[in-house]
Amino acid sequence: MDRPDLLTLAEAGEDTAVSAPASFNRPSRPWRPRRVLVTPAALDHAHGRAMVDRLTALGLPVERLASNRLTGLRQDDPRRAYALAKATLAIVVAPPTKLKLQPIPPSADWRFDLAEGCPAHCQYCYLAGSLAGPPVTRAYANLDAILGNLAAYVGAGRVTSRQEARAEEGTTFEASCYTDPLGIEHLTGSLSAAIRHFGAWEAPVQLRLTTKFADVAPLLDLPHNGRTRLRFSVNAANATRYEGGTARLDERLAALGAVARAGYPVGLTIAPIMPIPDWHHGYAGLIAAAAAALDGVTDLDLTVELITHRFTPTSKQILEGWYPGSDLPMREDERSRKLTKFGSVKYVYPRDLMQEMRSSITALVAERLPAARILYWT
Ligand code: SF4
């Protein structure tokens, strides 16, 4: 099997053990960036300094930059630039545009960012085409401003704030649009701070995030007060070979059970749904495994989001540059061409196939996870 993600990790000098297939029973290891950069402006913030202390305590050498610009990350060889960027963590100050929140239907009222970029290597990564420049992971030092900014948006959203069926979620804030906050939590502590912030916030609000990682131990005892929904991004077992550098599927499902038992509202983000060989059997196995992980949880508050694979001309071009040997199917002639509301093109599965997968997978959820609310299929 061609594993371009492993080659890229090896080029970067990364530990490839984290990319082992699910059949290897070795626990996934937390990401250790090979390079850590911190800007002068980031050190003006208490959270920036705390992240540097945390990284130093982990034995990671931190390079203090002379200016607030990240330079030297571009390379002539795009794969080498990718490998270098994916091995780099930068502690920076979020630009002012990050404090102007955007709606994020159908998931949540608003998206906000604790960081941008992700250390994993998913061959379908939804960040492809969204990030400008090499995909360095940037963790934001101005956390107080980022969290303090949220109050102005309460009640002003158009998703959970408007939908009767989701009204009990209050105003929702999605933190995983541009990063995987749990994948870098051991390096940043930002997610724990956000969970505490929402836990102490006496208002109808909810923090939401989805993750392909599993180290939830530091979150279990936090005073979350039910105001954070932790969702786990999962897929049929034979689709997880496209997900280099993430936690194994069985680890993610065990983490789902652990946080549900710790009283968190939880969720499954089944994505990207693909008509892989024997897909019905594959998704049946996934949903049965999720049900087993949640067995016996009292007061279970479970949502399910169902997201099919899609790509744009830009994301396809970027992903083919990052993972040139990938066999992930992205042929335009096998898809339906759609225009987004912004006028850009995306390629989705044809309507009949979409309908077949939808009815089959929603029926599996209803049968095996009767307590779950399906929020949307897209
Ligand atoms: Fe992209 Fe998510 Fe995979 Fe990270 S975990 S590489 S953000 S798809």
PDB file of C-alpha atoms and ligand atoms in Angstrom, residues 82 86 117-128 176-180 210-213 233 242-246 322-323, ligand 1:
ATOM      1  CA  TYR A  82       5.047  20.650   3.574  1.00  0.00           C
ATOM      2  CA  LYS A  86       4.039  20.040   9.481  1.00  0.00           C
ATOM      3  CA  GLY A 117      -3.059  24.168  11.442  1.00  0.00           C
ATOM      4  CA  CYS A 118      -2.783  20.562  12.553  1.00  0.00           C
ATOM      5  CA  PRO A 119       0.103  18.122  12.897  1.00  0.00           C
ATOM      6  CA  ALA A 120      -1.734  15.145  11.373  1.00  0.00           C
ATOM      7  CA  HIS A 121      -1.539  13.990   7.759  1.00  0.00           C
ATOM      8  CA  CYS A 122      -5.006  13.128   6.491  1.00  0.00           C
ATOM      9  CA  GLN A 123      -4.977  12.643   2.752  1.00  0.00           C
ATOM     10  CA  TYR A 124      -8.374  14.322   2.437  1.00  0.00           C
ATOM     11  CA  CYS A 125      -7.573  17.111   4.919  1.00  0.00           C
ATOM     12  CA  TYR A 126     -10.312  19.704   4.913  1.00  0.00           C
ATOM     13  CA  LEU A 127      -7.757  22.409   5.695  1.00  0.00           C
ATOM     14  CA  ALA A 128      -6.211  22.052   2.225  1.00  0.00           C
ATOM     15  CA  SER A 176     -12.097  23.105  15.375  1.00  0.00           C
ATOM     16  CA  CYS A 177     -12.594  24.669  11.973  1.00  0.00           C
ATOM     17  CA  TYR A 178      -8.934  25.472  11.412  1.00  0.00           C
ATOM     18  CA  THR A 179      -7.174  23.139  13.822  1.00  0.00           C
ATOM     19  CA  ASP A 180      -7.567  20.025  15.915  1.00  0.00           C
ATOM     20  CA  THR A 210     -14.241  17.784  16.933  1.00  0.00           C
ATOM     21  CA  THR A 211     -11.022  15.811  17.057  1.00  0.00           C
ATOM     22  CA  LYS A 212      -9.154  12.859  15.615  1.00  0.00           C
ATOM     23  CA  PHE A 213      -7.036  12.589  18.751  1.00  0.00           C
ATOM     24  CA  SER A 233     -14.183  12.508  14.079  1.00  0.00           C
ATOM     25  CA  TYR A 242      -6.026   7.857   4.910  1.00  0.00           C
ATOM     26  CA  GLU A 243      -5.500   9.435   8.362  1.00  0.00           C
ATOM     27  CA  GLY A 244      -1.776   9.543   9.110  1.00  0.00           C
ATOM     28  CA  GLY A 245      -0.611  10.920  12.444  1.00  0.00           C
ATOM     29  CA  THR A 246      -3.987  10.758  14.178  1.00  0.00           C
ATOM     30  CA  TRP A 322       1.036  17.042  -0.353  1.00  0.00           C
ATOM     31  CA  TYR A 323       0.257  13.349  -0.971  1.00  0.00           C
TER      32      TYR A 323
HETATM   33 FE1  SF4 B   1      -6.677  17.794   8.566  1.00  0.00          FE
HETATM   34 FE2  SF4 B   1      -8.285  17.106  10.617  1.00  0.00          FE
HETATM   35 FE3  SF4 B   1      -6.581  15.338   9.610  1.00  0.00          FE
HETATM   36 FE4  SF4 B   1      -5.683  17.421  11.025  1.00  0.00          FE
HETATM   37  S1  SF4 B   1      -6.935  15.731  11.809  1.00  0.00           S
HETATM   38  S2  SF4 B   1      -4.816  16.654   9.085  1.00  0.00           S
HETATM   39  S3  SF4 B   1      -7.142  19.030  10.411  1.00  0.00           S
HETATM   40  S4  SF4 B   1      -8.332  16.272   8.536  1.00  0.00           S
END
